[in-house]
Short mmCIF file of C-alpha atoms and ligand atoms in Angstrom, two decimals:
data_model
loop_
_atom_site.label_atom_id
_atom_site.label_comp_id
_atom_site.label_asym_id
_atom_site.label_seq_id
_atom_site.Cartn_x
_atom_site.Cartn_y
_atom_site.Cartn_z
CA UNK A 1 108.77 70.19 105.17
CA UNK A 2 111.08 70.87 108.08
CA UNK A 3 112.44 75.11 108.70
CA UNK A 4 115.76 75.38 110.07
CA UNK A 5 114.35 78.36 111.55
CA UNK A 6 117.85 78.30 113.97
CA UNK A 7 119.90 78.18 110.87
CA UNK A 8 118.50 80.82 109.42
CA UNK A 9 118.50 83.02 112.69
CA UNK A 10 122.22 82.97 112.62
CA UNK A 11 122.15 84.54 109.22
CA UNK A 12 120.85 87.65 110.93
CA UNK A 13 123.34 89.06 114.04
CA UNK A 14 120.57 91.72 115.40
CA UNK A 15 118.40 88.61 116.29
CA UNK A 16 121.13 87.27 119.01
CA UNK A 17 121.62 90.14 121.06
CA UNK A 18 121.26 90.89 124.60
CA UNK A 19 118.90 94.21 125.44
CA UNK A 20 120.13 96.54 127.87
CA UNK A 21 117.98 94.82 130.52
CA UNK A 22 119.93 91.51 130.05
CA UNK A 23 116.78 90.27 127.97
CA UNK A 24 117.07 88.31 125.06
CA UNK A 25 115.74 90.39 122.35
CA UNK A 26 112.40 89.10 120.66
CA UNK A 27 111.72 90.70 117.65
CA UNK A 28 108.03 91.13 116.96
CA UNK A 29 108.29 94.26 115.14
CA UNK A 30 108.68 93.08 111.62
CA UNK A 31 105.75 95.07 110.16
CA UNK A 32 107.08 98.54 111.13
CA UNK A 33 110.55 96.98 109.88
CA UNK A 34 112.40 93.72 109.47
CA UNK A 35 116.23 92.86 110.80
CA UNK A 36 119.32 92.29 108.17
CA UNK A 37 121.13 89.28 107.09
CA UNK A 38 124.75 89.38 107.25
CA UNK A 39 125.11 89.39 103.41
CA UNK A 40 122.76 92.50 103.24
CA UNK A 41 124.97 93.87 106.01
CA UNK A 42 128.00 93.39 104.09
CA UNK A 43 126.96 94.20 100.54
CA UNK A 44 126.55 97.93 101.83
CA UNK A 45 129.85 97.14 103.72
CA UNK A 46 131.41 96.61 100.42
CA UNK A 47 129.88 99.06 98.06
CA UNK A 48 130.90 102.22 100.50
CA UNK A 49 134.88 100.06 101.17
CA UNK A 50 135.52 99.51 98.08
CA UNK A 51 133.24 100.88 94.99
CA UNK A 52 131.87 104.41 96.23
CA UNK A 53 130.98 105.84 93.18
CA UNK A 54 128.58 108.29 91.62
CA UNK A 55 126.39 106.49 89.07
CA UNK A 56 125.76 106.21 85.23
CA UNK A 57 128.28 109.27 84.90
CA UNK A 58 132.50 108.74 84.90
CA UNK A 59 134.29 106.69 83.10
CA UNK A 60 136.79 105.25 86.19
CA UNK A 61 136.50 102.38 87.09
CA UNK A 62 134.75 102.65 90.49
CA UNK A 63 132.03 104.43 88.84
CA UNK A 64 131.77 101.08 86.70
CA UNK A 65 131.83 99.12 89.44
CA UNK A 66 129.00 101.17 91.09
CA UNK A 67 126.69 101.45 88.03
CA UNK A 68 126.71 97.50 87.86
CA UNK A 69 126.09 97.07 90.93
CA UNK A 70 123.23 99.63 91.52
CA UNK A 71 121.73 98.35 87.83
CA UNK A 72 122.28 94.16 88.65
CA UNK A 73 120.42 94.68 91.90
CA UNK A 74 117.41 96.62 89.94
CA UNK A 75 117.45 93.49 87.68
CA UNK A 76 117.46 91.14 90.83
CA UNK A 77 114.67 93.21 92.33
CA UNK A 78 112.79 92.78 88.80
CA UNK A 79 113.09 88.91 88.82
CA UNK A 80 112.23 88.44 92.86
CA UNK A 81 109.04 90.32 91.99
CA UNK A 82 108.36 89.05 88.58
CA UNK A 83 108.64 92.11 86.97
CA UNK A 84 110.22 90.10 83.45
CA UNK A 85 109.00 91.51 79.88
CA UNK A 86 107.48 95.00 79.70
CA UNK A 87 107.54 95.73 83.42
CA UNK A 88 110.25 97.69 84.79
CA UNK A 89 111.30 98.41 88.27
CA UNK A 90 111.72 102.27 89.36
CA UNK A 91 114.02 102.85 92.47
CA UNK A 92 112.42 105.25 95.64
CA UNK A 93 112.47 105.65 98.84
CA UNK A 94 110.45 103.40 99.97
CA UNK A 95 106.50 101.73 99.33
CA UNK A 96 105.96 105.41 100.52
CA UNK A 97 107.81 107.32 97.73
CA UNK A 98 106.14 104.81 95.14
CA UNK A 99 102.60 105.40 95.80
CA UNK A 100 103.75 109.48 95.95
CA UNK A 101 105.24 109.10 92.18
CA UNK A 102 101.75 107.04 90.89
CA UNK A 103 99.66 109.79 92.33
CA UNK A 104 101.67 112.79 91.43
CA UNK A 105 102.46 111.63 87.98
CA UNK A 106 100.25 109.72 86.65
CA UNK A 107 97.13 111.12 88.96
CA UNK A 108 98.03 114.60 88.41
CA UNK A 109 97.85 113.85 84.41
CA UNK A 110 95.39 111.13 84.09
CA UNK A 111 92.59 112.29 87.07
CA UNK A 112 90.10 114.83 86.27
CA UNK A 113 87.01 116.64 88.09
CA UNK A 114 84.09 113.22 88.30
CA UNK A 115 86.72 110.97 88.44
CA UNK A 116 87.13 108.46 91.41
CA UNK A 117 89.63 106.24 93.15
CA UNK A 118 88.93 103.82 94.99
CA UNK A 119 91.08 102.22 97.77
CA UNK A 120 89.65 100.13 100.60
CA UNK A 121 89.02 100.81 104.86
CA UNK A 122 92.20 99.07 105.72
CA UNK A 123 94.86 101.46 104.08
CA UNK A 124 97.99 102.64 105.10
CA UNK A 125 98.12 106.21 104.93
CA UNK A 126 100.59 105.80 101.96
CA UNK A 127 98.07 104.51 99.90
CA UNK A 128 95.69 107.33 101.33
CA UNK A 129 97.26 110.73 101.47
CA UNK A 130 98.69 110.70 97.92
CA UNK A 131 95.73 109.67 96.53
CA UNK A 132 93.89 112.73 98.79
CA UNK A 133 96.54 115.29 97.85
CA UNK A 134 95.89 113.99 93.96
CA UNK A 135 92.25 114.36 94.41
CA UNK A 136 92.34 117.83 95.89
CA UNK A 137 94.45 119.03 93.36
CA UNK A 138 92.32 117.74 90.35
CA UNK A 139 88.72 117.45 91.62
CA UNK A 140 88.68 113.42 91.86
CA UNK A 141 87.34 111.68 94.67
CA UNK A 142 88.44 109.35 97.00
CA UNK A 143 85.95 106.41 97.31
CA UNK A 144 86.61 103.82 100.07
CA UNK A 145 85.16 99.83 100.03
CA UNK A 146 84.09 98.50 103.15
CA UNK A 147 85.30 95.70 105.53
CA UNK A 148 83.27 92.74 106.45
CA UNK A 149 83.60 91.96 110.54
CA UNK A 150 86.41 89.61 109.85
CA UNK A 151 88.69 92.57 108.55
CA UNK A 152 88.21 91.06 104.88
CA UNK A 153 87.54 93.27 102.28
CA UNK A 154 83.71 93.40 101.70
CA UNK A 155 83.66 92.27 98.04
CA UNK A 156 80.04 93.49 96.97
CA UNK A 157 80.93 96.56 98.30
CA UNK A 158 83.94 97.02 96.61
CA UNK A 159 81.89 95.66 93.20
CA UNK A 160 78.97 98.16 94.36
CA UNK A 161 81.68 101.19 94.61
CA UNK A 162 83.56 100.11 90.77
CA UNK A 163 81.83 101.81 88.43
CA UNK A 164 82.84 103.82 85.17
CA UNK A 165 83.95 106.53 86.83
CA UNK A 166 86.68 104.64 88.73
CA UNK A 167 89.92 105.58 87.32
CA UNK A 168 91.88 103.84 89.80
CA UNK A 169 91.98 101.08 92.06
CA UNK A 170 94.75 101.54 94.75
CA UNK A 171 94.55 98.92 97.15
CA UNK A 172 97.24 97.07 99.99
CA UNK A 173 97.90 93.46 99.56
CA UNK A 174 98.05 92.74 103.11
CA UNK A 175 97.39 95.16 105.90
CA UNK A 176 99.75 96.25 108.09
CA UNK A 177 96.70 96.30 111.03
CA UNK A 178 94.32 93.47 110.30
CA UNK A 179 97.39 91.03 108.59
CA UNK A 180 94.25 90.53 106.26
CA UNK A 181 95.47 89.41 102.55
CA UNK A 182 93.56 90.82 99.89
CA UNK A 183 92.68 88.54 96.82
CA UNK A 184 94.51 90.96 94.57
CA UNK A 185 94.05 88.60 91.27
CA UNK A 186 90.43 89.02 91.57
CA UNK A 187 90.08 92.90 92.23
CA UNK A 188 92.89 93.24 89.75
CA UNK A 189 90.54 91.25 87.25
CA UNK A 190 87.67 93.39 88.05
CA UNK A 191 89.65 96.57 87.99
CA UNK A 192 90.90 95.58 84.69
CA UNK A 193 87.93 94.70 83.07
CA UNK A 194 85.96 98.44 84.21
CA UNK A 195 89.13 99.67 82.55
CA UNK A 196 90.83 101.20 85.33
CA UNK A 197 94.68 101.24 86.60
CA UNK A 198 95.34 98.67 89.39
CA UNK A 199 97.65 100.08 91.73
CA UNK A 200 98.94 97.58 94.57
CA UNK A 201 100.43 98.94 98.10
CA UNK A 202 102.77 95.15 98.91
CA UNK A 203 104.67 96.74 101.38
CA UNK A 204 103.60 94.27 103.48
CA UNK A 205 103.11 91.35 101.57
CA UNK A 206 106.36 91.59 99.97
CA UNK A 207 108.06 90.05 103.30
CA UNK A 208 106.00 87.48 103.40
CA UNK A 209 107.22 86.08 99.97
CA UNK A 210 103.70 85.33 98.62
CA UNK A 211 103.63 84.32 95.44
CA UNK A 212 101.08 86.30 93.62
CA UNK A 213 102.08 90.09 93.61
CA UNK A 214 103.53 89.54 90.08
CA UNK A 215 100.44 87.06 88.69
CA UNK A 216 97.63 90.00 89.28
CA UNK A 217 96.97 92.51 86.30
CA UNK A 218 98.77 95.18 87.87
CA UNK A 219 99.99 98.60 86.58
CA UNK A 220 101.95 99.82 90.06
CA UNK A 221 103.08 97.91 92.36
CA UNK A 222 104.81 99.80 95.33
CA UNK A 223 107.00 98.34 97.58
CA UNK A 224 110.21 98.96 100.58
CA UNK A 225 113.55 97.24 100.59
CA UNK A 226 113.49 97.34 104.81
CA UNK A 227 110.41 95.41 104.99
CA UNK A 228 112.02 93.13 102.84
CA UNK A 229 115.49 92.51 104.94
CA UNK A 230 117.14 95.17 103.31
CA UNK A 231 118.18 98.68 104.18
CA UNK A 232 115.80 101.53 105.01
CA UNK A 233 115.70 104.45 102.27
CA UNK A 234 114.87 102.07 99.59
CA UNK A 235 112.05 100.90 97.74
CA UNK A 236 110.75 100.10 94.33
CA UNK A 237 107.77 101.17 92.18
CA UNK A 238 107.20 98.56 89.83
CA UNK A 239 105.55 99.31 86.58
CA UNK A 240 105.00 98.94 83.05
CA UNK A 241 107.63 99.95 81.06
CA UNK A 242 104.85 101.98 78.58
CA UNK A 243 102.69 103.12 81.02
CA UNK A 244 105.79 104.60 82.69
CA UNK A 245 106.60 106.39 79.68
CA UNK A 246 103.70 107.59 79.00
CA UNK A 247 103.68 109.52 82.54
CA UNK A 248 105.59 112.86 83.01
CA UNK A 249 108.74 112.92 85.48
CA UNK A 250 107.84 114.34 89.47
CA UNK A 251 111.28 115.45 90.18
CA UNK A 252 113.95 117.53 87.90
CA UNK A 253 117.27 116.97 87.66
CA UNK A 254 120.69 115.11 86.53
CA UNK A 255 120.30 111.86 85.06
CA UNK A 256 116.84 111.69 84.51
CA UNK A 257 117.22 114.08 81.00
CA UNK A 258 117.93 113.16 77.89
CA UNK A 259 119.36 117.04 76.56
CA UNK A 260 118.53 120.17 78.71
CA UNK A 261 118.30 123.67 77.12
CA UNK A 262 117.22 127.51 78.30
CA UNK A 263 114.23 126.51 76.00
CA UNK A 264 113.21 123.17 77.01
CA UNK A 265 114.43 119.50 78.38
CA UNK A 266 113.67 116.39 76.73
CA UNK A 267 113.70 112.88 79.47
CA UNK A 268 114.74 109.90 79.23
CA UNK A 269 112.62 106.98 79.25
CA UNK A 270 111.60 104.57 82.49
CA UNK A 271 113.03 104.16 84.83
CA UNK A 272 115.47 107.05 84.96
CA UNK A 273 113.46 109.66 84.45
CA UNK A 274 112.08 109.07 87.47
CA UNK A 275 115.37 108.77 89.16
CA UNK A 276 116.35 112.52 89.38
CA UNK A 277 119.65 112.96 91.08
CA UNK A 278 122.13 111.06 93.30
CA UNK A 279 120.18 107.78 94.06
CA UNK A 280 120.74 105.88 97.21
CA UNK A 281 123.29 103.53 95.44
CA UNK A 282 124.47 101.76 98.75
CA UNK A 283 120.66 101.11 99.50
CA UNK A 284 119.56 99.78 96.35
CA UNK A 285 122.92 97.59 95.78
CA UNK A 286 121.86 95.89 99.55
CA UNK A 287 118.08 96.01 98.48
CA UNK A 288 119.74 93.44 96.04
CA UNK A 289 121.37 91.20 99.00
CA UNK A 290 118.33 91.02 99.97
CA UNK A 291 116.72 89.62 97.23
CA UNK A 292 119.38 87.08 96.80
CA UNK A 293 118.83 86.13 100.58
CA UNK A 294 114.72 85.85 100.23
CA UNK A 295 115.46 83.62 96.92
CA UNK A 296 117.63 80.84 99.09
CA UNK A 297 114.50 80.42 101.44
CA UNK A 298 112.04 78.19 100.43
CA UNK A 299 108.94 79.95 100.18
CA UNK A 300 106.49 77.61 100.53
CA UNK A 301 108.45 76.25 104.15
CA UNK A 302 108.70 79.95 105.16
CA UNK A 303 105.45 80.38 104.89
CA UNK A 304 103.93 77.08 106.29
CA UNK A 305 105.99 78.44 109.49
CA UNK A 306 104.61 81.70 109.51
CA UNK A 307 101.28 80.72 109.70
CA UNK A 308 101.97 77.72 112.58
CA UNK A 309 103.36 80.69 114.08
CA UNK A 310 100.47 82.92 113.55
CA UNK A 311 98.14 80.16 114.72
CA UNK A 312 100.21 80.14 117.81
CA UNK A 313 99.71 83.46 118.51
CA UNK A 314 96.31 83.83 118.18
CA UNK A 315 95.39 80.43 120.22
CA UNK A 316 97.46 81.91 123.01
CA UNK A 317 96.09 85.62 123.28
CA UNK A 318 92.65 84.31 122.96
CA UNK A 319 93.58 82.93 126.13
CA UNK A 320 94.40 86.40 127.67
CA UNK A 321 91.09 87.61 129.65
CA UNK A 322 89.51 91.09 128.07
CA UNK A 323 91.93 90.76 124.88
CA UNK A 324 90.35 91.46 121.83
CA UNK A 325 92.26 90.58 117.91
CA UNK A 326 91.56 92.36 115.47
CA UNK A 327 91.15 90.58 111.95
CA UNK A 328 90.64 87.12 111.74
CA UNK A 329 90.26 86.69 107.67
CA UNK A 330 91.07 83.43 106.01
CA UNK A 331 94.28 84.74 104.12
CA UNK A 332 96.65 86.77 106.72
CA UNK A 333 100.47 87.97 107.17
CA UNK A 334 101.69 86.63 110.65
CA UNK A 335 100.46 90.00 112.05
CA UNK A 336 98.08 90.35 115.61
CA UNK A 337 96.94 93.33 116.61
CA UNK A 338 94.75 93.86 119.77
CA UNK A 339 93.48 95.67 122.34
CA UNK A 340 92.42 94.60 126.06
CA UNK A 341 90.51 96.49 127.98
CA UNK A 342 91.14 98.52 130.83
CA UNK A 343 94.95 98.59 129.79
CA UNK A 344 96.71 100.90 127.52
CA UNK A 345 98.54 99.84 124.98
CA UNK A 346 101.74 101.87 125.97
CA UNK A 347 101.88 100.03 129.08
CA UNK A 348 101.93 96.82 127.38
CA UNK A 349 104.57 97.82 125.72
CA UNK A 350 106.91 99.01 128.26
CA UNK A 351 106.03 95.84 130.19
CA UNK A 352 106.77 93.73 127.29
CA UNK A 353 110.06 95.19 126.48
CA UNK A 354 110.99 95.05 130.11
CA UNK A 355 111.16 91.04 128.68
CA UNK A 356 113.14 92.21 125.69
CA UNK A 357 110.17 91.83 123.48
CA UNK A 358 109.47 94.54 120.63
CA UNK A 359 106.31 95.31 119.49
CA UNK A 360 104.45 98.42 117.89
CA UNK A 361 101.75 100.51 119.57
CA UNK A 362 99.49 102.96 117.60
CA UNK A 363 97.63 103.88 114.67
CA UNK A 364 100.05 102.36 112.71
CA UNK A 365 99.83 104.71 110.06
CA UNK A 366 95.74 103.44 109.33
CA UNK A 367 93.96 105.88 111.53
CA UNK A 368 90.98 105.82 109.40
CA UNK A 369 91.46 102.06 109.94
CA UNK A 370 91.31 102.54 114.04
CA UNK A 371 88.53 105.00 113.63
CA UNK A 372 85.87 102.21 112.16
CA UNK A 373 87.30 99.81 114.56
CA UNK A 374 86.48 102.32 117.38
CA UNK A 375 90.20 102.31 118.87
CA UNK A 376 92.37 104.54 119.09
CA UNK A 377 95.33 102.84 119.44
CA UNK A 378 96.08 98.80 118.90
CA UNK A 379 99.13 96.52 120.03
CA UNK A 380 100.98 95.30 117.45
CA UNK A 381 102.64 91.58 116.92
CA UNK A 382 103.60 90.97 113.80
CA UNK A 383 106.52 88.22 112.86
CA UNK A 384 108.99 87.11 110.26
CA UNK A 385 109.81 83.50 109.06
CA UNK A 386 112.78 84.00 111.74
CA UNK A 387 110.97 84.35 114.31
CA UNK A 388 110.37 80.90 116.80
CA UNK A 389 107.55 79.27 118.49
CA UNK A 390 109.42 79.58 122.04
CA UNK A 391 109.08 83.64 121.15
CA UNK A 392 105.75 83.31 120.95
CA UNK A 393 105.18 81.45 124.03
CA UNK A 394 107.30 83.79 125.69
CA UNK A 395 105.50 86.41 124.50
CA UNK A 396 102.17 85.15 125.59
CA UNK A 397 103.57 84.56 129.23
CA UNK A 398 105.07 87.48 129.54
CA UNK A 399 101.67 89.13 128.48
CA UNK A 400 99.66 87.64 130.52
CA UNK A 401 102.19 88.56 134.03
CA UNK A 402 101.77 92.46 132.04
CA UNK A 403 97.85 92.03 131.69
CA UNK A 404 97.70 90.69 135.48
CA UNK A 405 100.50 93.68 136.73
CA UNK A 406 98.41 96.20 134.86
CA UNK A 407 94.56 95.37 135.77
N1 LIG B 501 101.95 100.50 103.05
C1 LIG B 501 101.82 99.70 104.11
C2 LIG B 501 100.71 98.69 104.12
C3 LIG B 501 102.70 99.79 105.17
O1 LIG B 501 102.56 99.00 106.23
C4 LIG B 501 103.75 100.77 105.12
C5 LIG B 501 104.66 100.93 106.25
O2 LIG B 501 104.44 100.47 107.34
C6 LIG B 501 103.84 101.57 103.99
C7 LIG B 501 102.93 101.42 102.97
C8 LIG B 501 104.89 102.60 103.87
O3 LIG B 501 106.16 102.03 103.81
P1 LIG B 501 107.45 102.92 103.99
O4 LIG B 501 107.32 103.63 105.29
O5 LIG B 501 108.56 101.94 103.97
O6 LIG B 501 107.50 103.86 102.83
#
């Protein structure tokens, strides 16, 4: 099936700009986060011109208008991610602020001195540092499954490390390094059947519109509304409605509480009770655009261009002398990361956005991740369905002039 990727390029008005340099910008970015459409653009537009209102508390009519809004998008957000029936969809921060609320409320209740969790070598430090901070605080220990060369996850190892005492399984869907998809049906079938809570970090999967976040057994699913083509400063921890109630609230305050007293406070059920205070209505109301704009692309196209894009990528930079990609598993995000040596990455990067191109350079956030790899710092690629295959042969050329300026 033909992509009008052009037609859907217009959609978004940060993709057609000139750089300072007089480049043409080339957005290969995505991972850290991804550009608007218009309609996400002008749904915040909207909300703050015409129907800035607290929420869920006056009787006016912009406060109507507001609570509908901020509550239709949650529902939108709910069906995108298949989150019908007895899951519910809690509004954060961000994939960040998610995997915080799983470890602080239910870890702090549920994890006990002997217990483990177990989360895999290619995390994000979201999905690590809660889960550390949790463990600290109740004696639990973190317990980390192995990669196989290919920057899959190493399945025995992972079966090896399961064991009764595993309380939780925490792990990303794709990584934000490798691009590596993990088969999250099958380690949510195997957490499920040693009993323990399946947590899944789809920040970056979540983008890429793959279908199976919602088909795994899973009890949290964290994930951000920028990464997604909506605005920064909100995300969503999805959850089961009773597994959510069953968990106490992080955060104090209005409109998470049923009836407060000198004595004592009772809370509301999910989600709100994990919604203390002033949300970020705007945010969550273009989260919601967003949604609607990700449901008019066909998936299936979207993603059959992604990954001729991907393959793209990684035929050309194999052709780049000393480069070296890291992650090559069957199931991957359009994300490349490498390294070439003698060069360092920074320099790349200046180089490249000398061009107009935008990429990441780092740890990206996994420096456990770099550390096995032996690296301390990676160049980043990583793409969106808007992104074209003349961007990615510019890219390659105008790596290769920055590999031969630089060695
Ligand atoms: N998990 C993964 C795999 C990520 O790549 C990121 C961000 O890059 C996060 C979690 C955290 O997302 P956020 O910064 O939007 O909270």
């Amino acid at each position: 099936m033909s992509f009008d990727v052009e037609k859907i390029r217009k959609d978004f008005p940060a993709l057609s700009q000139t750089l300072e340099s007089g480049r043409k910008l080339v957005y290969f970015d995505n991972a850290a986060t991804a550009q608007k459409p218009r309609s996400v653009i002008d749904a915040v537009c909207a909300f703050y011109s015409r129907d800035n209102a607290n929420i869920h508390r006056s009787a006016h009519e912009l406060a109507g208008r507001a609570t509908r809004g901020y509550e239709l998008s949650r529902a939108k957000i709910e069906k995108f991610f298949g989150a019908g029936g007895e899951y519910c969809a809690v509004f954060t921060r961000g994939a960040t602020e998610s995997l915080n609320l799983a470890a602080c409320s239910w870890g702090l209740q549920n994890l006990k001195s002997g217990d483990e969790i177990l989360v895999t070598a290619m995390e994000h430090h979201a999905n690590i540092v809660p889960w550390q901070m949790a463990a600290e605080r109740t004696g639990a220990k973190l317990v980390v499954a192995g990669m196989l060369g290919d920057g899959s996850l190493d399945m025995e190892d992972f079966k090896n490390k399961l064991s009764p005492k595993t309380k939780i399984v925490s792990v990303a869907h794709a990584s934000n390094v490798l691009g590596t998809v993990n088969d999250i049906a099958a380690i949510g079938e195997m957490a499920r059947q040693n009993g323990s809570v399946f947590s899944v970090d789809a920040a970056q999967s979540a983008p890429h519109m793959l279908d199976d976040i919602s088909s795994a057994p899973c009890d949290f699913i964290s994930l951000s509304g920028h990464k997604c083509f909506g605005p920064t400063g909100i995300g969503v921890l999805i959850a089961r409605r009773s597994l959510l109630d069953s968990m106490p609230p992080y955060q104090g305050g209005g409109d998470m509480i049923e009836n407060v007293s000198w004595r004592r406070t009772t809370f509301r059920p999910a989600p709100e009770r994990f919604e203390a205070g002033t949300p970020n209505i705007a945010g969550a109301i273009g989260f919601g655009a967003a949604v609607d704009y990700m449901s008019g692309i066909d998936k299936t196209a979207a993603r059959a261009h992604e990954r001729a894009l991907l393959e793209r990528l990684v035929a050309g930079l194999s052709e780049i002398r000393g480069l070296r990609i890291f992650g090559s598993a069957k199931e991957k995000v359009a994300v490349a990361s490498f390294a070439i040596d003698g060069v360092h990455p920074n320099d790349i990067a200046s180089l490249l956005d000398a061009d107009g191109i935008a990429v990441r350079t780092g740890h990206h956030c996994a420096e456990p991740l770099l550390t096995s790899l032996d690296e301390f710092s990676l160049t980043r690629a990583s793409l969106a369905f808007y992104n074209t295959e003349e961007e990615v042969d510019f890219f390659i050329k105008s790596l290769d002039r920055a590999v031969k300026i630089l060695k």
